[in-house]
Backbone as a printed PyTorch tensor [residue, N CA C, xyz], in Angstrom:
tensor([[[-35.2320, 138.5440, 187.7110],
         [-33.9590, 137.8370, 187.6700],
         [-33.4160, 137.7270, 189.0860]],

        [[-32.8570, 136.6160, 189.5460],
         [-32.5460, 136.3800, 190.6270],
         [-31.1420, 136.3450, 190.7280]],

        [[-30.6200, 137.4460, 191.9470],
         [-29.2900, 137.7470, 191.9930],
         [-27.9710, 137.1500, 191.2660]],

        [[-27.2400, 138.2810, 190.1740],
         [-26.5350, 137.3770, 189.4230],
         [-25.2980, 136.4900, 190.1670]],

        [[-24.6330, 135.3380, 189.4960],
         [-23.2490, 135.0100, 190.2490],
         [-22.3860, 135.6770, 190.0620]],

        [[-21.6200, 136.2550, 190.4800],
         [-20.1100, 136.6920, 189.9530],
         [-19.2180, 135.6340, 189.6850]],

        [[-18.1550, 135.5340, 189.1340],
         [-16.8710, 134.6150, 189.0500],
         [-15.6690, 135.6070, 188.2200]],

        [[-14.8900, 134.9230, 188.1910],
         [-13.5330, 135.7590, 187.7720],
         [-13.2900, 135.1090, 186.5260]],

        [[-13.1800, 136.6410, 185.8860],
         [-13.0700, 136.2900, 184.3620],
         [-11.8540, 135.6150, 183.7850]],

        [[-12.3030, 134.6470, 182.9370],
         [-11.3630, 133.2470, 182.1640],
         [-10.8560, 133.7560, 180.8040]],

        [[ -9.7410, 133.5450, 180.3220],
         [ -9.1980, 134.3380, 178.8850],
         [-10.3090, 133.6620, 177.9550]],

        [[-10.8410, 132.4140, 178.2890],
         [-12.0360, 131.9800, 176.9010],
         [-12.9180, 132.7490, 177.3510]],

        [[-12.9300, 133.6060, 177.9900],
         [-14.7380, 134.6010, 178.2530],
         [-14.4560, 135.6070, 177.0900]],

        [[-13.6320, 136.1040, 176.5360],
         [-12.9100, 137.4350, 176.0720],
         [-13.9890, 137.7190, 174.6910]],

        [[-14.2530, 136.4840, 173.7920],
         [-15.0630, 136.4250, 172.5610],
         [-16.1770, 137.2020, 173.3790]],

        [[-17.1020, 136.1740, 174.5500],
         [-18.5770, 136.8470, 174.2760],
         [-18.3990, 138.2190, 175.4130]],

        [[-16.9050, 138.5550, 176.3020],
         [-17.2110, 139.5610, 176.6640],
         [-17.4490, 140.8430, 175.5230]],

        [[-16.5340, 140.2800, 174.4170],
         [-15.7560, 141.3700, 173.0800],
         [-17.6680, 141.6750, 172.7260]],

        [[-18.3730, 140.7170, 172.3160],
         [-19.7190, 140.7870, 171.8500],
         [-20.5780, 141.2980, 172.6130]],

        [[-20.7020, 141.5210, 173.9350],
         [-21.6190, 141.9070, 175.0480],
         [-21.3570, 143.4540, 174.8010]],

        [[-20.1160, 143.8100, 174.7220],
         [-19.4940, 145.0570, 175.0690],
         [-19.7500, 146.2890, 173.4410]],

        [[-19.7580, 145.1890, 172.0430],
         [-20.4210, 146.0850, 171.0360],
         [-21.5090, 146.2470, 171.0940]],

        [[-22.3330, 145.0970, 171.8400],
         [-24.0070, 145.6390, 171.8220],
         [-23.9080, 146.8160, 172.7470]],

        [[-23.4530, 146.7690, 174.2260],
         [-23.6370, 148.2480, 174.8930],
         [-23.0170, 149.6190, 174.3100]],

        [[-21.5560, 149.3870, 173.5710],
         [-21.5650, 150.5310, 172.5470],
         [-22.6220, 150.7030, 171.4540]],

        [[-22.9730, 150.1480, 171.0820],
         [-24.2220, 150.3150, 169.8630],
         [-25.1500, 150.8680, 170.3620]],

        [[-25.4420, 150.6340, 171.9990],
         [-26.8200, 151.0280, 173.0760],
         [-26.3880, 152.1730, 173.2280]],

        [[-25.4420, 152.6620, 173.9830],
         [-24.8690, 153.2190, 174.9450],
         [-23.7040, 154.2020, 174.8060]],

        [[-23.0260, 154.0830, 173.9140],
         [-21.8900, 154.4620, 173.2080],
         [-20.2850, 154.0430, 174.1400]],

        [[-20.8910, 153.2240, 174.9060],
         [-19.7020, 152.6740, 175.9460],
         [-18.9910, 151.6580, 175.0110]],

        [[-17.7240, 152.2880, 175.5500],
         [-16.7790, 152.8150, 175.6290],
         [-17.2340, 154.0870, 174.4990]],

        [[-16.8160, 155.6000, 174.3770],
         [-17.3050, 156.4600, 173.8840],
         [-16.6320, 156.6080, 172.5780]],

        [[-15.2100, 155.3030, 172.6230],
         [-14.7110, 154.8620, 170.7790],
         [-14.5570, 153.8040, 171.2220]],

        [[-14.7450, 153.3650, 170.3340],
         [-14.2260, 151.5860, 170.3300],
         [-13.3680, 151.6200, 169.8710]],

        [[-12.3860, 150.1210, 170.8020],
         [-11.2890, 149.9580, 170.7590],
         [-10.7820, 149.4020, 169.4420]],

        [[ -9.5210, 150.2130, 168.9390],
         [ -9.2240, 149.3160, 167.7630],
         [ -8.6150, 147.5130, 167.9460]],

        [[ -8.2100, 147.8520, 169.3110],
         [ -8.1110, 145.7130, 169.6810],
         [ -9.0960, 145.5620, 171.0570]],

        [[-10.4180, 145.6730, 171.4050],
         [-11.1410, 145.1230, 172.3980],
         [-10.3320, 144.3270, 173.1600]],

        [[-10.1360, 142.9640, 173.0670],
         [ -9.4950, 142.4720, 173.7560],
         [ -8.1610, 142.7540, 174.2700]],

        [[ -7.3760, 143.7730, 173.6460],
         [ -6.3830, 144.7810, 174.7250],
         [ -7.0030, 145.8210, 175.6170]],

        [[ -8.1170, 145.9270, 175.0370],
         [ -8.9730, 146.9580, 176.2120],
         [ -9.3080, 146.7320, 177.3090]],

        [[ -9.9000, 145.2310, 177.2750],
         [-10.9920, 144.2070, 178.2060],
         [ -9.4370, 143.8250, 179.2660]],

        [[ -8.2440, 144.3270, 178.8530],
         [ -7.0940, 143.9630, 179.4840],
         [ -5.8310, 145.0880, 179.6750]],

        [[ -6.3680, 146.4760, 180.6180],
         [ -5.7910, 147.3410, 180.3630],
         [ -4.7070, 147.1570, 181.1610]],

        [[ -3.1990, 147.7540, 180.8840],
         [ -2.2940, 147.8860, 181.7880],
         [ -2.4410, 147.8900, 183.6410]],

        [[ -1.5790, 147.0380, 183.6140],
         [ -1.8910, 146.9960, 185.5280],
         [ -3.0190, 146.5310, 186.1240]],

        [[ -3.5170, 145.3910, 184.9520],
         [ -4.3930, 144.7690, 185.4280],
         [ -4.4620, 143.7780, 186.8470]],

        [[ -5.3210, 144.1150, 187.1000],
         [ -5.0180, 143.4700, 188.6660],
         [ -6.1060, 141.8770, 188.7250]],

        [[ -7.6620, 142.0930, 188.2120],
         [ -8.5020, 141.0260, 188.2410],
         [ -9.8410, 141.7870, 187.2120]],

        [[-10.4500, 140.6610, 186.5010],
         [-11.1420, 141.0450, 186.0610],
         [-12.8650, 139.9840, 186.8660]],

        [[-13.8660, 139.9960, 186.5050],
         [-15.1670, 139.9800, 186.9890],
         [-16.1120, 139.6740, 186.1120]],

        [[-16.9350, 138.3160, 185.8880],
         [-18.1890, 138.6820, 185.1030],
         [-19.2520, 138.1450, 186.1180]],

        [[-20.3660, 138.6990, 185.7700],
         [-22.1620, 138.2660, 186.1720],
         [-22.5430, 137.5290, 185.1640]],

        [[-22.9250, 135.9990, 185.9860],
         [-23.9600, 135.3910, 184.8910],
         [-25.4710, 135.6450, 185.6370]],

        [[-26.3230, 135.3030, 184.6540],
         [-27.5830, 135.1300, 184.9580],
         [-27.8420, 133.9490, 185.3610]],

        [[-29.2900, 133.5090, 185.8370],
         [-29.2480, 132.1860, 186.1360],
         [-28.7930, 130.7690, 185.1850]],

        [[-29.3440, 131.5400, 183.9620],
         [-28.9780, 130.1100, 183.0880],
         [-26.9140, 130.0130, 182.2560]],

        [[-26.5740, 131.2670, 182.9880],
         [-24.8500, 130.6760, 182.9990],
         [-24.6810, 131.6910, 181.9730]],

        [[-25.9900, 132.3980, 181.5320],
         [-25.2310, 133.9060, 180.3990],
         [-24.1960, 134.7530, 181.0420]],

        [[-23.3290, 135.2670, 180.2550],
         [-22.7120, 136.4110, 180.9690],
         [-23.5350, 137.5490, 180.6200]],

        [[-23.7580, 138.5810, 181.5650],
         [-24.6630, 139.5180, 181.5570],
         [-23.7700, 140.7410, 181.8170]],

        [[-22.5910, 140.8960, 182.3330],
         [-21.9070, 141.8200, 183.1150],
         [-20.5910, 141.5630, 183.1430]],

        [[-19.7160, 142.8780, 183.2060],
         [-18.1250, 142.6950, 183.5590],
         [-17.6050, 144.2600, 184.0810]],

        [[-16.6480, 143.7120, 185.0000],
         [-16.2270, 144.9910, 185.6350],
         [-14.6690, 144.0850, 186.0920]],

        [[-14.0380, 145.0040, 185.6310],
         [-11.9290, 145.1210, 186.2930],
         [-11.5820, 146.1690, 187.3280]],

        [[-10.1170, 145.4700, 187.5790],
         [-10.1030, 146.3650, 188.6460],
         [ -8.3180, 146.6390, 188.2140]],

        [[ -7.3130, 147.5730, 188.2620],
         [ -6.6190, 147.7980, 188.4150],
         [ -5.9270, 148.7090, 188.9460]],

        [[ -3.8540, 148.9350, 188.9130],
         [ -3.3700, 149.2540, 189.4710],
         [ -3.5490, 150.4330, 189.0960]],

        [[ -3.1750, 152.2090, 189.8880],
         [ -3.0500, 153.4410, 189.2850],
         [ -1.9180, 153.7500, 189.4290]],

        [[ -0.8480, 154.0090, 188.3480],
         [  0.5460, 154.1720, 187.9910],
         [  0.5990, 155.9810, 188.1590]],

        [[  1.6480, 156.0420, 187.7840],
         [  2.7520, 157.0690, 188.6170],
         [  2.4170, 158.0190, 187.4890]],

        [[  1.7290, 157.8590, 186.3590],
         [  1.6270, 158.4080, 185.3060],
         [  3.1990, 158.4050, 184.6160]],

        [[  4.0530, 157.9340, 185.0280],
         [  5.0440, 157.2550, 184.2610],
         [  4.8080, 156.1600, 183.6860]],

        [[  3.8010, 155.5160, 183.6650],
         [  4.1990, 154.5720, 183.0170],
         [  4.0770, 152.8780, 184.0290]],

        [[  4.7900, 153.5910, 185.1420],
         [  5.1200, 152.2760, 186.3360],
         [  3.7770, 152.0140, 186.8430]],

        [[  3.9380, 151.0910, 188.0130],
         [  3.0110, 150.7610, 188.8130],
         [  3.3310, 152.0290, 190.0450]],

        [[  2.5580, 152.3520, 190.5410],
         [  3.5100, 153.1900, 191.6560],
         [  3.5730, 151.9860, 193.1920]],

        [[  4.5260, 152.6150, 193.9950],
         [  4.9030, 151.6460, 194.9150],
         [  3.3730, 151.6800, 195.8570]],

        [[  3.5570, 150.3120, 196.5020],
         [  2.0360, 150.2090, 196.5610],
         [  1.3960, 151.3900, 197.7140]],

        [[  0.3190, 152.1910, 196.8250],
         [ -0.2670, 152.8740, 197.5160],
         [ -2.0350, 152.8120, 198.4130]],

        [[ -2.3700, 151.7140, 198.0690],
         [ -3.7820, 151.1630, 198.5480],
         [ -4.9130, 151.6490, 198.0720]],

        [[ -4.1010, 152.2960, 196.4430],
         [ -5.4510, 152.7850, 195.8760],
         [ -5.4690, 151.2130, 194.1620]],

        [[ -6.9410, 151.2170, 193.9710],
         [ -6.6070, 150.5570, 192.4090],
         [ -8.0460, 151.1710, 191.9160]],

        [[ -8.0960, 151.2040, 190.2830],
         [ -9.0950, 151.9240, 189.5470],
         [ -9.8820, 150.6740, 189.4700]],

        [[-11.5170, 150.7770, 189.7080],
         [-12.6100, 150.2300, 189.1460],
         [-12.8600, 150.5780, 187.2990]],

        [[-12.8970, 149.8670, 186.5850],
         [-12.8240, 150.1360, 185.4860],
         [-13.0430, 148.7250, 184.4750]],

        [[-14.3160, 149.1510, 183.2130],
         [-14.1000, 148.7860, 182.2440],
         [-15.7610, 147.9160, 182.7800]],

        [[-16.6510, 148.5230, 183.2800],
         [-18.0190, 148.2560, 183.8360],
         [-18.6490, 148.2980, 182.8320]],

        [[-19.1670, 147.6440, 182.5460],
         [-20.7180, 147.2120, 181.9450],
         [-21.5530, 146.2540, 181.8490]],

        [[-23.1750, 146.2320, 181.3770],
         [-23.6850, 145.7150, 181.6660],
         [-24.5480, 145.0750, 180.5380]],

        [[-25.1800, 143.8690, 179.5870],
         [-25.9160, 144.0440, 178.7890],
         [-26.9740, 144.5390, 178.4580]],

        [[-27.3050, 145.0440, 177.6310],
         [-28.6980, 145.7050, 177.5530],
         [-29.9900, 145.2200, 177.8850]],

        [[-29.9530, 143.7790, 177.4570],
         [-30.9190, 143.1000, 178.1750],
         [-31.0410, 143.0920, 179.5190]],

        [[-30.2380, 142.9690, 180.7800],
         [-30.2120, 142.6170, 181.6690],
         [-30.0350, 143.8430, 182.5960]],

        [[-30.3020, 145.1720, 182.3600],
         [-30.2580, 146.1010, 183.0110],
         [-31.6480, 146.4930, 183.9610]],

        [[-31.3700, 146.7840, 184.6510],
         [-32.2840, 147.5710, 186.3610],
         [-33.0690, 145.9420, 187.0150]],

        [[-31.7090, 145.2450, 187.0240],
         [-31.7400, 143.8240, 187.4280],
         [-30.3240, 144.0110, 188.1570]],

        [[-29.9090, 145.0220, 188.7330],
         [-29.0400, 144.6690, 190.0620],
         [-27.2490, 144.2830, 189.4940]],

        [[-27.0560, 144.0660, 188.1630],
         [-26.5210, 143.8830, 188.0670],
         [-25.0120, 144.3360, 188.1800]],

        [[-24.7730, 145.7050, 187.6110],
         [-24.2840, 146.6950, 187.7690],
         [-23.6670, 146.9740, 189.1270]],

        [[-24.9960, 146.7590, 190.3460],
         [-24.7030, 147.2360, 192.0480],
         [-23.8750, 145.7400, 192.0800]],

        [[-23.8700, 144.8330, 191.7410],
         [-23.3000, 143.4060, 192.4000],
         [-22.3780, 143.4230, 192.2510]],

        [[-21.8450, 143.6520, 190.7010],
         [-20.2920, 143.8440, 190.2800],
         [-19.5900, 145.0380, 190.9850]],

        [[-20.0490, 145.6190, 191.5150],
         [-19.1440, 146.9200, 191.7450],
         [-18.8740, 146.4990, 193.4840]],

        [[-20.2510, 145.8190, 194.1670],
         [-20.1460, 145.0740, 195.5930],
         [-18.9450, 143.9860, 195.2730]],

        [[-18.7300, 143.6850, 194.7260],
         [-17.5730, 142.2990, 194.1310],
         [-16.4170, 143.1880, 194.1220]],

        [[-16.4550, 143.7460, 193.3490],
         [-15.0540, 144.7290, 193.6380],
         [-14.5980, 145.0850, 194.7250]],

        [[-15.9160, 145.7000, 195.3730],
         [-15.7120, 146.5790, 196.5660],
         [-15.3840, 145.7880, 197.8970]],

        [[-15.8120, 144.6040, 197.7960],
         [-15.3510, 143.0760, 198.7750],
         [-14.0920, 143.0150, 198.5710]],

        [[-13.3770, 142.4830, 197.1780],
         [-12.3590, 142.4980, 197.6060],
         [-11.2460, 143.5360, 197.5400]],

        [[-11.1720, 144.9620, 197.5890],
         [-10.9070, 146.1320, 197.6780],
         [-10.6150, 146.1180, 198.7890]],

        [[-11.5730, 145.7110, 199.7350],
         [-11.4770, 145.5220, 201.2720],
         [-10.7200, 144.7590, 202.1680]],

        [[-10.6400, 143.3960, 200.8570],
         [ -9.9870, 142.2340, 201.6790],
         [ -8.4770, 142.4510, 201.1900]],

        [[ -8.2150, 143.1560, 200.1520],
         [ -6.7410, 143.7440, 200.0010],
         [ -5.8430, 144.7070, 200.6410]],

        [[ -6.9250, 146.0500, 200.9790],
         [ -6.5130, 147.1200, 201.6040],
         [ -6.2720, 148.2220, 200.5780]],

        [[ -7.3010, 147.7580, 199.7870],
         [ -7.3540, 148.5610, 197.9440],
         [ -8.5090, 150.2270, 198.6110]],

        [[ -8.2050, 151.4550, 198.5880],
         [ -9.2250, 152.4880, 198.7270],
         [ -9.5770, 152.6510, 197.0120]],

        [[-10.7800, 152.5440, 196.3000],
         [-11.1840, 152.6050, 194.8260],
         [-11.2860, 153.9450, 194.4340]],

        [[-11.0560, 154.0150, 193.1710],
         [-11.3090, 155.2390, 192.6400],
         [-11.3580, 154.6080, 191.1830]],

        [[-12.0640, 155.7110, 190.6180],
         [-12.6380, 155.5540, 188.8050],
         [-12.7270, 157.0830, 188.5030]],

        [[-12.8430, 156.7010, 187.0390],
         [-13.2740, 157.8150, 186.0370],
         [-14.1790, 157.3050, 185.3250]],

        [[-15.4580, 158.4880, 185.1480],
         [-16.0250, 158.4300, 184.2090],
         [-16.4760, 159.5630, 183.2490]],

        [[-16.1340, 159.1030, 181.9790],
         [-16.4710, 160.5030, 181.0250],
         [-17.5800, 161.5320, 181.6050]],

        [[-17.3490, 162.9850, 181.6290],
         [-18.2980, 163.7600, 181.9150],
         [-19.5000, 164.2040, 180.9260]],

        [[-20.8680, 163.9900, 181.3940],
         [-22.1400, 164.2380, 180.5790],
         [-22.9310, 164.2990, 181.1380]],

        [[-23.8410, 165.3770, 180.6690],
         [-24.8290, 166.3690, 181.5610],
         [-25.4740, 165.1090, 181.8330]],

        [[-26.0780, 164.7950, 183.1310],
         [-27.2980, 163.6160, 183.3470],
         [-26.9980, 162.4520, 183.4330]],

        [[-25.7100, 161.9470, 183.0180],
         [-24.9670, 160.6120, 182.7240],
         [-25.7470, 159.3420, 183.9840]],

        [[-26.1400, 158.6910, 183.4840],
         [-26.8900, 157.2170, 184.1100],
         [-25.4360, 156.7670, 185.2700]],

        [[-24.4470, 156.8220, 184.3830],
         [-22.7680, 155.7330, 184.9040],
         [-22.6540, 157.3620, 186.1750]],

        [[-22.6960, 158.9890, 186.1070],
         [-22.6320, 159.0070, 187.4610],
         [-23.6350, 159.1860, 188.4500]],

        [[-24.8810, 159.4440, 187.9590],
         [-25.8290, 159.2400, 188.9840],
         [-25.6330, 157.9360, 189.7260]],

        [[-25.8430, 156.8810, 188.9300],
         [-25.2480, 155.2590, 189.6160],
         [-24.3560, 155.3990, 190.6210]],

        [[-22.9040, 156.2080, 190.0230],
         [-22.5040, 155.9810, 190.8320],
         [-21.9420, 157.1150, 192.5860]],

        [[-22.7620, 158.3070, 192.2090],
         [-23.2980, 159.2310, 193.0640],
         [-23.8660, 158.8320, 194.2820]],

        [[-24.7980, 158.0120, 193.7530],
         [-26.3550, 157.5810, 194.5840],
         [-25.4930, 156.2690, 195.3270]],

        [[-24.4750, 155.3460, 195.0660],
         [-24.1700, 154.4990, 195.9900],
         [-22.6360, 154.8900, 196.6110]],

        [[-22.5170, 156.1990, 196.4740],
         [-21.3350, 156.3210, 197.6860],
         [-20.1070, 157.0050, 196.7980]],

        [[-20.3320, 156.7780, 196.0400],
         [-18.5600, 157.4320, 194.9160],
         [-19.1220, 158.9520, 195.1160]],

        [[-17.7310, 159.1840, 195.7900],
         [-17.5550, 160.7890, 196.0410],
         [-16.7700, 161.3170, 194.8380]],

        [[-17.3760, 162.6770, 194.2650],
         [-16.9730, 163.5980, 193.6060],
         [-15.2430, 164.2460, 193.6060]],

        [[-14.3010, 163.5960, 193.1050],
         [-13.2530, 164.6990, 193.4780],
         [-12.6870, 165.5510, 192.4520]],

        [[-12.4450, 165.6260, 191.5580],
         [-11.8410, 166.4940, 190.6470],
         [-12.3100, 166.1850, 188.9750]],

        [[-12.4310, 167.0230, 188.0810],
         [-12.9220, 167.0160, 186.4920],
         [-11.9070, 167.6860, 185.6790]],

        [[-11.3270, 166.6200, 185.0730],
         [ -9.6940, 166.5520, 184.5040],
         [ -9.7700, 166.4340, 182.9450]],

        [[ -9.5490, 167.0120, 181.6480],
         [ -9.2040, 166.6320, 180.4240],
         [ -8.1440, 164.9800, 180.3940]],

        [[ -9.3760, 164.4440, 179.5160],
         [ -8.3130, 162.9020, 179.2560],
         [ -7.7090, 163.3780, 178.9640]],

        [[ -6.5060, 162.4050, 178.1570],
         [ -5.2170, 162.4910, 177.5880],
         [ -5.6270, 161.6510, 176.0790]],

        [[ -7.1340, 161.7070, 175.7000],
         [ -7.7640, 161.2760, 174.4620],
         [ -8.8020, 162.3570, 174.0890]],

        [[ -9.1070, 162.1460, 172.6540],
         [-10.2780, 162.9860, 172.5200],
         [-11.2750, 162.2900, 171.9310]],

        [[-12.4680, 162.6020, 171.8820],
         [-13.6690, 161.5910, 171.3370],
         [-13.4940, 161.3960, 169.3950]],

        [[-14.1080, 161.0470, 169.2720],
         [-14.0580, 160.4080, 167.0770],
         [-13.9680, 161.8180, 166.5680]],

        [[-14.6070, 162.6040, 167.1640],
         [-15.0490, 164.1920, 166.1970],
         [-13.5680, 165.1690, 166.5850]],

        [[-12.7720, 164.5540, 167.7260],
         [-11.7070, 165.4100, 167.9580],
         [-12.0310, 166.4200, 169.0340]],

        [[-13.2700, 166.0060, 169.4740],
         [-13.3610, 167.1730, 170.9060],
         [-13.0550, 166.6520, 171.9450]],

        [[-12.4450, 167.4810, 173.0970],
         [-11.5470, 167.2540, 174.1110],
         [-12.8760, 166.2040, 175.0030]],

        [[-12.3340, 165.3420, 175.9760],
         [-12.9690, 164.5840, 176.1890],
         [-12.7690, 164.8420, 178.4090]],

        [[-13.9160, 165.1670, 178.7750],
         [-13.4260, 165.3990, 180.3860],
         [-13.8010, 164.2790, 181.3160]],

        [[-13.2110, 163.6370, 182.1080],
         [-13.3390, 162.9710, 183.0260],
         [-13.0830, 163.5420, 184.5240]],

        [[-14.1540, 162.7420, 184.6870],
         [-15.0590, 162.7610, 186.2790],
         [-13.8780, 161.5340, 186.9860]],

        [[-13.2700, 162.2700, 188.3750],
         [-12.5790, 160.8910, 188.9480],
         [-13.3210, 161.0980, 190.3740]],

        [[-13.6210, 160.2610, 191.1340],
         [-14.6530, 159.5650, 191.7960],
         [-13.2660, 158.8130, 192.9420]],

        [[-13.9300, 158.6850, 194.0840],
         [-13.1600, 157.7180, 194.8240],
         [-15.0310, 157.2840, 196.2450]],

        [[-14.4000, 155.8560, 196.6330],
         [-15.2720, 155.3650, 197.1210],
         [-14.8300, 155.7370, 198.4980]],

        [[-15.6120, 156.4310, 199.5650],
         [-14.6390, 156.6500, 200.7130],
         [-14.7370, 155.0890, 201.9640]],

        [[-14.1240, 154.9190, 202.6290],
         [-14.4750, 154.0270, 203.4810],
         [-15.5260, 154.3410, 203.4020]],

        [[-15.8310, 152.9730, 204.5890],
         [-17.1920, 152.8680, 205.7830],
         [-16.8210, 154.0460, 206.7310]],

        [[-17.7700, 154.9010, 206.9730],
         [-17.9530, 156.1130, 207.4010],
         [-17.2730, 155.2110, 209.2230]],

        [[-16.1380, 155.5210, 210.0610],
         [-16.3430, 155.4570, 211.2850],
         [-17.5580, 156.1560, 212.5730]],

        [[-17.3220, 155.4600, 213.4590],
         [-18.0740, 155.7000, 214.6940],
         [-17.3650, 156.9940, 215.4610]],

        [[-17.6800, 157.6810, 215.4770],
         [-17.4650, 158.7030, 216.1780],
         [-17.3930, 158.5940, 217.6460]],

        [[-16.6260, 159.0530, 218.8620],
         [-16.3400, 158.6740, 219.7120],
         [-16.5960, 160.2120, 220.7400]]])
C-alpha cells in the first residue's frame, strides 16, 4: 500500500468511521467498551480537529483526534500548549501498512504548527501493541493513573499517560 492521504474529518465520514471502529473493537477490543453513542465518542469534549487515512482507492482506513486537556473541571484550561492525541485507530485490514505512524505524523505536524506539546493515554496491558507503538516512536512514559471508568466486568481500569517530548535540542 502506498502511503495513505490524510484529510480532515467531514461530519458525513461519522457512519463509516462508526463501522471501521466496531470492526477494530470486535478485533481489538478498542475502545475497551463501546460507546453507548459512538458518534459522541468519535467527538469528545474539547475537540479541537479530527483526521482520517484513505487508502489509495479513497477507503477510509484510519482516524485519529486531537484535543483540548481541561482543568479537570470541566473547562478548557487557559491555553496551556498542551492537547491530547486521542481516539486512534486503524482498520484491521490495513494494519503494518504505516498507517497508524502517518496519522500520529499528521497530528504531530500540526501540534507543531500550533505550539500544541502532545500527550495521551492509553489503557495499561502487559505487552500492549498501542504502547510499544507508541514507546518505540518517541512517547515518553510519565505517570500510571486509575481512570475515572471501569471496564464491563467492573474492574478498575489504569491508564498509561505518555507525552511526546520535543525535538531533542543541540547542545551547545
Amino acid at each position: 500500500m502506498r502511503h495513505p492521504t490524510m484529510r480532515l474529518r467531514q461530519p458525513d465520514d461519522l457512519d463509516t468511521c462508526i463501522e471501521m471502529l466496531r470492526a477494530v473493537h470486535e478485533t481489538d477490543g478498542y475502545p475497551l467498551r463501546w460507546p453507548a453513542d459512538p458518534r459522541r465518542w468519535l467527538n469528545p469534549p474539547h475537540l479541537l480537529q479530527a483526521w482520517l487515512a484513505e487508502d489509495p482507492t479513497g477507503a477510509i482506513v484510519g482516524h485519529v483526534a486531537v484535543r483540548h486537556l481541561h482543568d479537570g473541571g470541566g473547562d478548557v484550561a487557559a491555553h496551556t500548549g498542551r492537547a491530547d492525541l486521542s481516539r486512534l485507530y486503524v482498520a484491521p485490514g490495513a494494519r503494518r501498512r504505516g498507517v497508524a505512524g502517518a496519522l500520529v505524523a499528521c497530528v504531530v505536524s500540526w501540534a507543531a504548527r500550533h505550539g500544541h506539546v502532545l500527550t495521551l493515554d492509553v489503557t495499561e496491558e502487559r505487552r500492549s501493541a498501542a504502547t510499544a507503538f507508541y514507546e518505540a516512536t518517541g512517547w515518553r512514559h510519565l505517570t500510571t493513573t486509575d481512570a475515572d471508568w471501569v471496564a464491563d466486568d467492573g474492574s478498575p481500569v489504569r491508564l498509561r499517560r505518555y507525552v511526546l517530548d520535543p525535538a531533542p535540542r543541540t547542545r551547545m
